[in-house]
Amino acid sequence: MIISFTQKLLVKEFVEIVSETNGVSLLDTLDLMLSSSLKAKNAEAYNWVVDYRELLNQFIVNKIDIQTLRKHPFNLVLEEFFRRFPLKYQEEHIHLSGSLTAEFIWSKLQPLLEGPHKAIYEKKIKATYGDSAWPINSAEDVDQLIRLKEDEGFSTYLRILFLPSLIFISRQAHCDAAYHLASELYKKQNVGTVRLKFMMNRSTSKSDDKIPGLDQVTSEDVVMGLYEGFKMFQQEHKDFQFALSPSFRKEISYFDEGRFATRKEHFMHQIDEILAMIDKYPDLAAHLNEVDTVGDEKEMYRKEHFSELQHGFRKLQYRGFKIKSHHGETWHTLKKGIQAVDNALNIWHIDALEHGISLGINPNIYFHQLYQRVILNNISGQSINAQTTDYKELMDLNWGHYRPILQKLLAGELLSELDRTQFLKAKFHTAREIEQYQHDVLNRLIQKGVALIALPSSNNKLTGKFKDYKDHPFSWWEKKNVNLAVGTDNYVTLNTNYIQEMLILLLTDPSNLKITKLLMVTTGETRRPFISQLLWKMRKDVNSHV
């Protein structure tokens, strides 16, 4: 929220420059603000831009991190600019469990913790979060548990989503959650279209994940509850749009073993349930016409992994459904991460790729950094830990005649200069071959018009593949004419929101990514002159208020 005259003035100046230049890059916009009459109008506002411009330079050359940059008050100006844009944004990838506020969760959780299953909840919460997590007495306590810490990764992320999942034990709970989510996004983040990822059935063969009351909730309760909640909000805000995207877990153990012998059997049952609901509630078809796959994908990259679900997806496709898939997010090796996307394109014929960063990692940099890490460890006499990604990448490297070098590395035996050269050659040829494979898959994705959903905070915090937000490939994908969209994943859990994700993307390439292009991607509006007209409308509006 804008709270000072300086911030109000800077919003006005920023809007004017953006509208008058048709949305050039952030750096160019800042430079034009500095060369304008701003200094004569307000010295404090001018100094803010000077300071922010200098911090941005330091960020570009890796002297400061993005968190330091985002603490500067000029970020409030950028946030207000995006929040004021006349078109609503399209949230193309958001999950239910990690996108509910602590206040909402607590309102539903408190009666459960005080009810007859209190001892069960206590045991499960302690097992998931540790003994210190109990008791839970307030929304503040909930907030502490549902947010990912800066030093926590993907496995913790999946685990801490457990607490919000406890509340989804009725149709009404799903209805209330959908209405709450729509309201938060629409009113606070300028989001007008929501594509919600959710699970129709949370039953699992893992006893630790079983939740009291889940057996009473049917797939119809889940789908219709969410539908009714969104429809209720849509009646109040006619321009609000939504899509329901049931998501299937990839892990082979994640199915209801009490009712089904295999995951495939459970999966096909859910496919039939979806189609039966469409037949029973024809109005649902306009909002329930796609599905997705979620979860840990590291073990799902071979053709046989995809073939198991192929029949069910084909059945949906014949009824007009689109298939979306979380792939290229995490992997044992980069090659397998690309292979997973390749198979999703070829076997499932996906319409959208969620995350997809295996198609944005530069293989030459990726493998040279691997080489540097391994050499440094080798010099210090360290062997390679078999549990690390480095070990898996080394085992998958195309060693050819240089395989004895691998044995030395695994044993921690010091490499000679010749050994290092041979390691370098093996690394070089592997990187070149994988780069070619990556570009072949990416070009096929572009040719087919498959959408690629970028999720910068999720990609940076959960994959461990980027040293910095600047390494995110969004701007490179944009230059390659990839069909892009943006999502937040689980924005509460990841401590972000849609406006923040837009700012992060703008900062990943402040020299080249045009503000107008970012607005086009996030709104889905392809008519550039119309975007220009809306920016001039913003200019008129902001001048009438400041």
mmCIF file of N, CA, C and O in Angstrom, residues 176-263:
data_model
loop_
_atom_site.group_PDB
_atom_site.id
_atom_site.type_symbol
_atom_site.label_atom_id
_atom_site.label_comp_id
_atom_site.label_asym_id
_atom_site.label_seq_id
_atom_site.Cartn_x
_atom_site.Cartn_y
_atom_site.Cartn_z
ATOM 1 N N ASP A 176 -15.597 -23.184 0.955
ATOM 2 C CA ASP A 176 -15.092 -22.014 1.677
ATOM 3 C C ASP A 176 -13.662 -21.674 1.248
ATOM 4 O O ASP A 176 -13.299 -20.502 1.111
ATOM 5 N N ALA A 177 -12.852 -22.717 1.039
ATOM 6 C CA ALA A 177 -11.460 -22.499 0.635
ATOM 7 C C ALA A 177 -11.386 -21.843 -0.744
ATOM 8 O O ALA A 177 -10.585 -20.926 -0.967
ATOM 9 N N ALA A 178 -12.217 -22.307 -1.678
ATOM 10 C CA ALA A 178 -12.217 -21.736 -3.025
ATOM 11 C C ALA A 178 -12.634 -20.267 -3.000
ATOM 12 O O ALA A 178 -12.013 -19.419 -3.658
ATOM 13 N N TYR A 179 -13.675 -19.956 -2.253
ATOM 14 C CA TYR A 179 -14.139 -18.567 -2.156
ATOM 15 C C TYR A 179 -13.052 -17.680 -1.538
ATOM 16 O O TYR A 179 -12.782 -16.577 -2.024
ATOM 17 N N HIS A 180 -12.429 -18.173 -0.475
ATOM 18 C CA HIS A 180 -11.367 -17.424 0.200
ATOM 19 C C HIS A 180 -10.196 -17.179 -0.747
ATOM 20 O O HIS A 180 -9.677 -16.052 -0.833
ATOM 21 N N LEU A 181 -9.784 -18.212 -1.473
ATOM 22 C CA LEU A 181 -8.657 -18.090 -2.394
ATOM 23 C C LEU A 181 -8.957 -17.072 -3.488
ATOM 24 O O LEU A 181 -8.133 -16.202 -3.803
ATOM 25 N N ALA A 182 -10.149 -17.170 -4.076
ATOM 26 C CA ALA A 182 -10.539 -16.230 -5.134
ATOM 27 C C ALA A 182 -10.538 -14.794 -4.624
ATOM 28 O O ALA A 182 -10.052 -13.872 -5.301
ATOM 29 N N SER A 183 -11.058 -14.599 -3.433
ATOM 30 C CA SER A 183 -11.133 -13.257 -2.858
ATOM 31 C C SER A 183 -9.747 -12.671 -2.620
ATOM 32 O O SER A 183 -9.487 -11.498 -2.943
ATOM 33 N N GLU A 184 -8.843 -13.453 -2.062
ATOM 34 C CA GLU A 184 -7.482 -12.986 -1.788
ATOM 35 C C GLU A 184 -6.768 -12.598 -3.082
ATOM 36 O O GLU A 184 -6.111 -11.549 -3.154
ATOM 37 N N LEU A 185 -6.867 -13.444 -4.089
ATOM 38 C CA LEU A 185 -6.164 -13.197 -5.348
ATOM 39 C C LEU A 185 -6.751 -12.013 -6.093
ATOM 40 O O LEU A 185 -6.024 -11.173 -6.631
ATOM 41 N N TYR A 186 -8.052 -11.947 -6.146
ATOM 42 C CA TYR A 186 -8.741 -10.911 -6.923
ATOM 43 C C TYR A 186 -8.549 -9.527 -6.297
ATOM 44 O O TYR A 186 -8.241 -8.557 -6.997
ATOM 45 N N LYS A 187 -8.721 -9.450 -4.998
ATOM 46 C CA LYS A 187 -8.733 -8.145 -4.330
ATOM 47 C C LYS A 187 -7.335 -7.638 -3.970
ATOM 48 O O LYS A 187 -7.109 -6.421 -3.934
ATOM 49 N N LYS A 188 -6.410 -8.537 -3.704
ATOM 50 C CA LYS A 188 -5.086 -8.114 -3.244
ATOM 51 C C LYS A 188 -3.993 -8.223 -4.296
ATOM 52 O O LYS A 188 -2.968 -7.551 -4.200
ATOM 53 N N GLN A 189 -4.196 -9.095 -5.303
ATOM 54 C CA GLN A 189 -3.118 -9.351 -6.271
ATOM 55 C C GLN A 189 -3.527 -9.061 -7.717
ATOM 56 O O GLN A 189 -2.777 -9.377 -8.642
ATOM 57 N N ASN A 190 -4.710 -8.484 -7.915
ATOM 58 C CA ASN A 190 -5.184 -8.118 -9.254
ATOM 59 C C ASN A 190 -5.277 -9.325 -10.183
ATOM 60 O O ASN A 190 -5.081 -9.219 -11.395
ATOM 61 N N VAL A 191 -5.579 -10.484 -9.636
ATOM 62 C CA VAL A 191 -5.714 -11.716 -10.420
ATOM 63 C C VAL A 191 -7.189 -11.943 -10.726
ATOM 64 O O VAL A 191 -8.031 -11.948 -9.828
ATOM 65 N N GLY A 192 -7.502 -12.148 -12.007
ATOM 66 C CA GLY A 192 -8.886 -12.358 -12.405
ATOM 67 C C GLY A 192 -9.179 -13.722 -12.967
ATOM 68 O O GLY A 192 -10.341 -14.085 -13.180
ATOM 69 N N THR A 193 -8.126 -14.493 -13.225
ATOM 70 C CA THR A 193 -8.287 -15.866 -13.734
ATOM 71 C C THR A 193 -7.431 -16.799 -12.897
ATOM 72 O O THR A 193 -6.243 -16.544 -12.702
ATOM 73 N N VAL A 194 -8.037 -17.876 -12.413
ATOM 74 C CA VAL A 194 -7.337 -18.830 -11.542
ATOM 75 C C VAL A 194 -7.438 -20.228 -12.138
ATOM 76 O O VAL A 194 -8.529 -20.692 -12.468
ATOM 77 N N ARG A 195 -6.280 -20.848 -12.278
ATOM 78 C CA ARG A 195 -6.230 -22.255 -12.716
ATOM 79 C C ARG A 195 -5.759 -23.068 -11.515
ATOM 80 O O ARG A 195 -4.574 -23.113 -11.207
ATOM 81 N N LEU A 196 -6.703 -23.700 -10.831
ATOM 82 C CA LEU A 196 -6.423 -24.337 -9.545
ATOM 83 C C LEU A 196 -6.049 -25.802 -9.693
ATOM 84 O O LEU A 196 -6.775 -26.593 -10.286
ATOM 85 N N LYS A 197 -4.903 -26.157 -9.104
ATOM 86 C CA LYS A 197 -4.457 -27.547 -9.031
ATOM 87 C C LYS A 197 -4.913 -28.128 -7.682
ATOM 88 O O LYS A 197 -4.708 -27.508 -6.640
ATOM 89 N N PHE A 198 -5.523 -29.299 -7.729
ATOM 90 C CA PHE A 198 -5.990 -29.912 -6.483
ATOM 91 C C PHE A 198 -6.074 -31.422 -6.679
ATOM 92 O O PHE A 198 -6.085 -31.937 -7.803
ATOM 93 N N MET A 199 -6.136 -32.121 -5.560
ATOM 94 C CA MET A 199 -6.246 -33.572 -5.591
ATOM 95 C C MET A 199 -7.680 -33.982 -5.277
ATOM 96 O O MET A 199 -8.251 -33.521 -4.283
ATOM 97 N N MET A 200 -8.253 -34.836 -6.110
ATOM 98 C CA MET A 200 -9.624 -35.307 -5.865
ATOM 99 C C MET A 200 -9.663 -36.287 -4.711
ATOM 100 O O MET A 200 -10.676 -36.423 -4.030
ATOM 101 N N ASN A 201 -8.554 -36.971 -4.509
ATOM 102 C CA ASN A 201 -8.515 -37.993 -3.469
ATOM 103 C C ASN A 201 -7.140 -37.987 -2.836
ATOM 104 O O ASN A 201 -6.133 -38.126 -3.525
ATOM 105 N N ARG A 202 -7.094 -37.802 -1.534
ATOM 106 C CA ARG A 202 -5.815 -37.728 -0.830
ATOM 107 C C ARG A 202 -5.443 -39.042 -0.150
ATOM 108 O O ARG A 202 -4.519 -39.091 0.655
ATOM 109 N N SER A 203 -6.168 -40.096 -0.476
ATOM 110 C CA SER A 203 -5.848 -41.391 0.121
ATOM 111 C C SER A 203 -4.485 -41.861 -0.361
ATOM 112 O O SER A 203 -4.089 -41.630 -1.499
ATOM 113 N N THR A 204 -3.767 -42.519 0.514
ATOM 114 C CA THR A 204 -2.405 -42.936 0.214
ATOM 115 C C THR A 204 -2.086 -44.225 0.933
ATOM 116 O O THR A 204 -2.693 -44.573 1.943
ATOM 117 N N SER A 205 -1.092 -44.959 0.398
ATOM 118 C CA SER A 205 -0.644 -46.174 1.074
ATOM 119 C C SER A 205 0.334 -45.855 2.200
ATOM 120 O O SER A 205 0.738 -46.735 2.943
ATOM 121 N N LYS A 206 0.743 -44.564 2.316
ATOM 122 C CA LYS A 206 1.641 -44.160 3.395
ATOM 123 C C LYS A 206 0.808 -43.855 4.640
ATOM 124 O O LYS A 206 0.027 -42.910 4.659
ATOM 125 N N SER A 207 1.005 -44.639 5.690
ATOM 126 C CA SER A 207 0.188 -44.467 6.889
ATOM 127 C C SER A 207 0.389 -43.103 7.528
ATOM 128 O O SER A 207 -0.524 -42.543 8.138
ATOM 129 N N ASP A 208 1.584 -42.518 7.375
ATOM 130 C CA ASP A 208 1.862 -41.217 7.976
ATOM 131 C C ASP A 208 1.027 -40.100 7.361
ATOM 132 O O ASP A 208 0.864 -39.036 7.950
ATOM 133 N N ASP A 209 0.523 -40.327 6.125
ATOM 134 C CA ASP A 209 -0.221 -39.280 5.437
ATOM 135 C C ASP A 209 -1.730 -39.401 5.618
ATOM 136 O O ASP A 209 -2.491 -38.572 5.128
ATOM 137 N N LYS A 210 -2.197 -40.454 6.292
ATOM 138 C CA LYS A 210 -3.632 -40.660 6.438
ATOM 139 C C LYS A 210 -4.216 -39.638 7.411
ATOM 140 O O LYS A 210 -3.666 -39.367 8.470
ATOM 141 N N ILE A 211 -5.356 -39.072 7.050
ATOM 142 C CA ILE A 211 -5.949 -37.962 7.788
ATOM 143 C C ILE A 211 -7.347 -38.346 8.261
ATOM 144 O O ILE A 211 -8.135 -38.879 7.473
ATOM 145 N N PRO A 212 -7.696 -38.069 9.541
ATOM 146 C CA PRO A 212 -9.042 -38.378 10.028
ATOM 147 C C PRO A 212 -10.112 -37.655 9.207
ATOM 148 O O PRO A 212 -9.991 -36.460 8.922
ATOM 149 N N GLY A 213 -11.152 -38.394 8.826
ATOM 150 C CA GLY A 213 -12.262 -37.794 8.114
ATOM 151 C C GLY A 213 -12.165 -37.853 6.602
ATOM 152 O O GLY A 213 -13.145 -37.600 5.898
ATOM 153 N N LEU A 214 -10.990 -38.179 6.076
ATOM 154 C CA LEU A 214 -10.827 -38.193 4.625
ATOM 155 C C LEU A 214 -11.717 -39.229 3.951
ATOM 156 O O LEU A 214 -12.181 -39.020 2.831
ATOM 157 N N ASP A 215 -11.922 -40.338 4.597
ATOM 158 C CA ASP A 215 -12.716 -41.407 3.996
ATOM 159 C C ASP A 215 -14.156 -40.987 3.742
ATOM 160 O O ASP A 215 -14.860 -41.605 2.939
ATOM 161 N N GLN A 216 -14.599 -39.936 4.431
ATOM 162 C CA GLN A 216 -15.979 -39.476 4.270
ATOM 163 C C GLN A 216 -16.131 -38.523 3.087
ATOM 164 O O GLN A 216 -17.242 -38.207 2.672
ATOM 165 N N VAL A 217 -15.022 -38.030 2.548
ATOM 166 C CA VAL A 217 -15.064 -37.038 1.472
ATOM 167 C C VAL A 217 -14.930 -37.740 0.126
ATOM 168 O O VAL A 217 -13.938 -38.425 -0.135
ATOM 169 N N THR A 218 -15.917 -37.565 -0.726
ATOM 170 C CA THR A 218 -15.880 -38.167 -2.060
ATOM 171 C C THR A 218 -15.237 -37.203 -3.047
ATOM 172 O O THR A 218 -15.096 -36.006 -2.791
ATOM 173 N N SER A 219 -14.866 -37.734 -4.206
ATOM 174 C CA SER A 219 -14.316 -36.881 -5.263
ATOM 175 C C SER A 219 -15.321 -35.830 -5.681
ATOM 176 O O SER A 219 -14.962 -34.684 -5.999
ATOM 177 N N GLU A 220 -16.596 -36.195 -5.667
ATOM 178 C CA GLU A 220 -17.642 -35.232 -6.022
ATOM 179 C C GLU A 220 -17.695 -34.109 -4.994
ATOM 180 O O GLU A 220 -17.908 -32.942 -5.351
ATOM 181 N N ASP A 221 -17.526 -34.440 -3.712
ATOM 182 C CA ASP A 221 -17.497 -33.404 -2.674
ATOM 183 C C ASP A 221 -16.384 -32.396 -2.961
ATOM 184 O O ASP A 221 -16.580 -31.177 -2.832
ATOM 185 N N VAL A 222 -15.220 -32.915 -3.322
ATOM 186 C CA VAL A 222 -14.064 -32.056 -3.579
ATOM 187 C C VAL A 222 -14.337 -31.134 -4.767
ATOM 188 O O VAL A 222 -14.231 -29.908 -4.676
ATOM 189 N N VAL A 223 -14.687 -31.734 -5.906
ATOM 190 C CA VAL A 223 -14.872 -30.963 -7.138
ATOM 191 C C VAL A 223 -16.027 -29.981 -7.020
ATOM 192 O O VAL A 223 -15.896 -28.789 -7.335
ATOM 193 N N MET A 224 -17.167 -30.458 -6.553
ATOM 194 C CA MET A 224 -18.344 -29.588 -6.483
ATOM 195 C C MET A 224 -18.197 -28.524 -5.397
ATOM 196 O O MET A 224 -18.713 -27.412 -5.532
ATOM 197 N N GLY A 225 -17.488 -28.855 -4.321
ATOM 198 C CA GLY A 225 -17.237 -27.850 -3.296
ATOM 199 C C GLY A 225 -16.409 -26.699 -3.852
ATOM 200 O O GLY A 225 -16.745 -25.521 -3.661
ATOM 201 N N LEU A 226 -15.327 -27.023 -4.564
ATOM 202 C CA LEU A 226 -14.495 -25.987 -5.168
ATOM 203 C C LEU A 226 -15.280 -25.198 -6.219
ATOM 204 O O LEU A 226 -15.197 -23.962 -6.292
ATOM 205 N N TYR A 227 -16.032 -25.906 -7.036
ATOM 206 C CA TYR A 227 -16.843 -25.271 -8.077
ATOM 207 C C TYR A 227 -17.847 -24.283 -7.473
ATOM 208 O O TYR A 227 -17.981 -23.146 -7.936
ATOM 209 N N GLU A 228 -18.507 -24.707 -6.429
ATOM 210 C CA GLU A 228 -19.520 -23.850 -5.799
ATOM 211 C C GLU A 228 -18.892 -22.613 -5.155
ATOM 212 O O GLU A 228 -19.448 -21.510 -5.212
ATOM 213 N N GLY A 229 -17.714 -22.778 -4.549
ATOM 214 C CA GLY A 229 -17.036 -21.640 -3.938
ATOM 215 C C GLY A 229 -16.609 -20.614 -4.969
ATOM 216 O O GLY A 229 -16.810 -19.399 -4.781
ATOM 217 N N PHE A 230 -16.023 -21.076 -6.073
ATOM 218 C CA PHE A 230 -15.618 -20.155 -7.136
ATOM 219 C C PHE A 230 -16.834 -19.502 -7.798
ATOM 220 O O PHE A 230 -16.816 -18.318 -8.122
ATOM 221 N N LYS A 231 -17.897 -20.300 -8.016
ATOM 222 C CA LYS A 231 -19.104 -19.757 -8.640
ATOM 223 C C LYS A 231 -19.737 -18.667 -7.764
ATOM 224 O O LYS A 231 -20.253 -17.658 -8.260
ATOM 225 N N MET A 232 -19.700 -18.877 -6.465
ATOM 226 C CA MET A 232 -20.244 -17.890 -5.539
ATOM 227 C C MET A 232 -19.491 -16.569 -5.670
ATOM 228 O O MET A 232 -20.094 -15.487 -5.718
ATOM 229 N N PHE A 233 -18.158 -16.663 -5.771
ATOM 230 C CA PHE A 233 -17.363 -15.445 -5.939
ATOM 231 C C PHE A 233 -17.613 -14.826 -7.314
ATOM 232 O O PHE A 233 -17.680 -13.598 -7.453
ATOM 233 N N GLN A 234 -17.765 -15.672 -8.326
ATOM 234 C CA GLN A 234 -18.007 -15.186 -9.686
ATOM 235 C C GLN A 234 -19.330 -14.427 -9.789
ATOM 236 O O GLN A 234 -19.449 -13.472 -10.570
ATOM 237 N N GLN A 235 -20.312 -14.827 -9.022
ATOM 238 C CA GLN A 235 -21.588 -14.109 -9.019
ATOM 239 C C GLN A 235 -21.429 -12.685 -8.499
ATOM 240 O O GLN A 235 -22.154 -11.778 -8.910
ATOM 241 N N GLU A 236 -20.459 -12.493 -7.621
ATOM 242 C CA GLU A 236 -20.197 -11.159 -7.077
ATOM 243 C C GLU A 236 -19.262 -10.348 -7.969
ATOM 244 O O GLU A 236 -19.291 -9.109 -7.959
ATOM 245 N N HIS A 237 -18.427 -11.047 -8.745
ATOM 246 C CA HIS A 237 -17.443 -10.394 -9.613
ATOM 247 C C HIS A 237 -17.496 -11.094 -10.973
ATOM 248 O O HIS A 237 -16.844 -12.112 -11.201
ATOM 249 N N LYS A 238 -18.274 -10.506 -11.875
ATOM 250 C CA LYS A 238 -18.602 -11.171 -13.141
ATOM 251 C C LYS A 238 -17.390 -11.423 -14.023
ATOM 252 O O LYS A 238 -17.415 -12.316 -14.871
ATOM 253 N N ASP A 239 -16.329 -10.642 -13.848
ATOM 254 C CA ASP A 239 -15.148 -10.817 -14.699
ATOM 255 C C ASP A 239 -14.197 -11.893 -14.187
ATOM 256 O O ASP A 239 -13.178 -12.180 -14.820
ATOM 257 N N PHE A 240 -14.500 -12.498 -13.059
ATOM 258 C CA PHE A 240 -13.653 -13.557 -12.506
ATOM 259 C C PHE A 240 -13.860 -14.851 -13.289
ATOM 260 O O PHE A 240 -14.981 -15.241 -13.591
ATOM 261 N N GLN A 241 -12.741 -15.514 -13.642
ATOM 262 C CA GLN A 241 -12.782 -16.777 -14.367
ATOM 263 C C GLN A 241 -11.962 -17.829 -13.617
ATOM 264 O O GLN A 241 -10.992 -17.487 -12.923
ATOM 265 N N PHE A 242 -12.341 -19.090 -13.772
ATOM 266 C CA PHE A 242 -11.583 -20.138 -13.081
ATOM 267 C C PHE A 242 -11.611 -21.449 -13.860
ATOM 268 O O PHE A 242 -12.514 -21.699 -14.661
ATOM 269 N N ALA A 243 -10.574 -22.235 -13.629
ATOM 270 C CA ALA A 243 -10.485 -23.581 -14.195
ATOM 271 C C ALA A 243 -10.086 -24.533 -13.083
ATOM 272 O O ALA A 243 -9.205 -24.221 -12.260
ATOM 273 N N LEU A 244 -10.748 -25.672 -13.029
ATOM 274 C CA LEU A 244 -10.430 -26.710 -12.045
ATOM 275 C C LEU A 244 -9.547 -27.756 -12.723
ATOM 276 O O LEU A 244 -9.905 -28.296 -13.768
ATOM 277 N N SER A 245 -8.409 -28.030 -12.118
ATOM 278 C CA SER A 245 -7.431 -28.937 -12.720
ATOM 279 C C SER A 245 -7.072 -30.055 -11.738
ATOM 280 O O SER A 245 -6.099 -29.940 -10.981
ATOM 281 N N PRO A 246 -7.864 -31.142 -11.718
ATOM 282 C CA PRO A 246 -7.530 -32.274 -10.838
ATOM 283 C C PRO A 246 -6.116 -32.781 -11.124
ATOM 284 O O PRO A 246 -5.717 -32.902 -12.290
ATOM 285 N N SER A 247 -5.385 -33.062 -10.068
ATOM 286 C CA SER A 247 -3.976 -33.432 -10.220
ATOM 287 C C SER A 247 -3.710 -34.800 -9.602
ATOM 288 O O SER A 247 -4.167 -35.086 -8.494
ATOM 289 N N PHE A 248 -2.965 -35.606 -10.320
ATOM 290 C CA PHE A 248 -2.649 -36.959 -9.893
ATOM 291 C C PHE A 248 -1.195 -37.035 -9.450
ATOM 292 O O PHE A 248 -0.301 -36.545 -10.143
ATOM 293 N N ARG A 249 -0.956 -37.644 -8.295
ATOM 294 C CA ARG A 249 0.408 -37.787 -7.799
ATOM 295 C C ARG A 249 1.174 -38.804 -8.650
ATOM 296 O O ARG A 249 0.654 -39.839 -9.047
ATOM 297 N N LYS A 250 2.452 -38.496 -8.901
ATOM 298 C CA LYS A 250 3.276 -39.363 -9.735
ATOM 299 C C LYS A 250 3.842 -40.556 -8.958
ATOM 300 O O LYS A 250 4.099 -41.611 -9.536
ATOM 301 N N GLU A 251 4.050 -40.385 -7.641
ATOM 302 C CA GLU A 251 4.720 -41.433 -6.869
ATOM 303 C C GLU A 251 3.933 -42.740 -6.910
ATOM 304 O O GLU A 251 2.706 -42.746 -6.733
ATOM 305 N N ILE A 252 4.626 -43.824 -7.114
ATOM 306 C CA ILE A 252 3.972 -45.122 -7.289
ATOM 307 C C ILE A 252 3.253 -45.572 -6.022
ATOM 308 O O ILE A 252 2.293 -46.360 -6.080
ATOM 309 N N SER A 253 3.663 -45.069 -4.851
ATOM 310 C CA SER A 253 3.045 -45.492 -3.592
ATOM 311 C C SER A 253 1.837 -44.642 -3.215
ATOM 312 O O SER A 253 1.151 -44.941 -2.243
ATOM 313 N N TYR A 254 1.596 -43.576 -3.988
ATOM 314 C CA TYR A 254 0.539 -42.644 -3.599
ATOM 315 C C TYR A 254 -0.789 -43.054 -4.229
ATOM 316 O O TYR A 254 -1.202 -42.518 -5.266
ATOM 317 N N PHE A 255 -1.471 -44.001 -3.592
ATOM 318 C CA PHE A 255 -2.807 -44.409 -4.021
ATOM 319 C C PHE A 255 -3.517 -45.058 -2.837
ATOM 320 O O PHE A 255 -2.905 -45.361 -1.812
ATOM 321 N N ASP A 256 -4.817 -45.268 -2.974
ATOM 322 C CA ASP A 256 -5.633 -45.843 -1.908
ATOM 323 C C ASP A 256 -5.508 -47.364 -1.954
ATOM 324 O O ASP A 256 -6.266 -48.047 -2.626
ATOM 325 N N GLU A 257 -4.543 -47.888 -1.224
ATOM 326 C CA GLU A 257 -4.290 -49.332 -1.267
ATOM 327 C C GLU A 257 -5.384 -50.132 -0.557
ATOM 328 O O GLU A 257 -5.475 -51.348 -0.742
ATOM 329 N N GLY A 258 -6.219 -49.446 0.219
ATOM 330 C CA GLY A 258 -7.322 -50.142 0.870
ATOM 331 C C GLY A 258 -8.419 -50.535 -0.106
ATOM 332 O O GLY A 258 -9.188 -51.474 0.150
ATOM 333 N N ARG A 259 -8.506 -49.821 -1.244
ATOM 334 C CA ARG A 259 -9.563 -50.080 -2.223
ATOM 335 C C ARG A 259 -9.039 -50.571 -3.570
ATOM 336 O O ARG A 259 -9.789 -51.154 -4.355
ATOM 337 N N PHE A 260 -7.751 -50.310 -3.837
ATOM 338 C CA PHE A 260 -7.214 -50.638 -5.152
ATOM 339 C C PHE A 260 -5.895 -51.389 -5.028
ATOM 340 O O PHE A 260 -5.103 -51.134 -4.121
ATOM 341 N N ALA A 261 -5.690 -52.304 -5.963
ATOM 342 C CA ALA A 261 -4.480 -53.128 -5.922
ATOM 343 C C ALA A 261 -3.260 -52.382 -6.436
ATOM 344 O O ALA A 261 -2.129 -52.656 -6.010
ATOM 345 N N THR A 262 -3.463 -51.464 -7.373
ATOM 346 C CA THR A 262 -2.348 -50.733 -7.968
ATOM 347 C C THR A 262 -2.701 -49.265 -8.134
ATOM 348 O O THR A 262 -3.870 -48.872 -8.080
ATOM 349 N N ARG A 263 -1.671 -48.457 -8.353
ATOM 350 C CA ARG A 263 -1.893 -47.044 -8.616
ATOM 351 C C ARG A 263 -2.694 -46.850 -9.911
ATOM 352 O O ARG A 263 -3.576 -45.992 -9.995
#
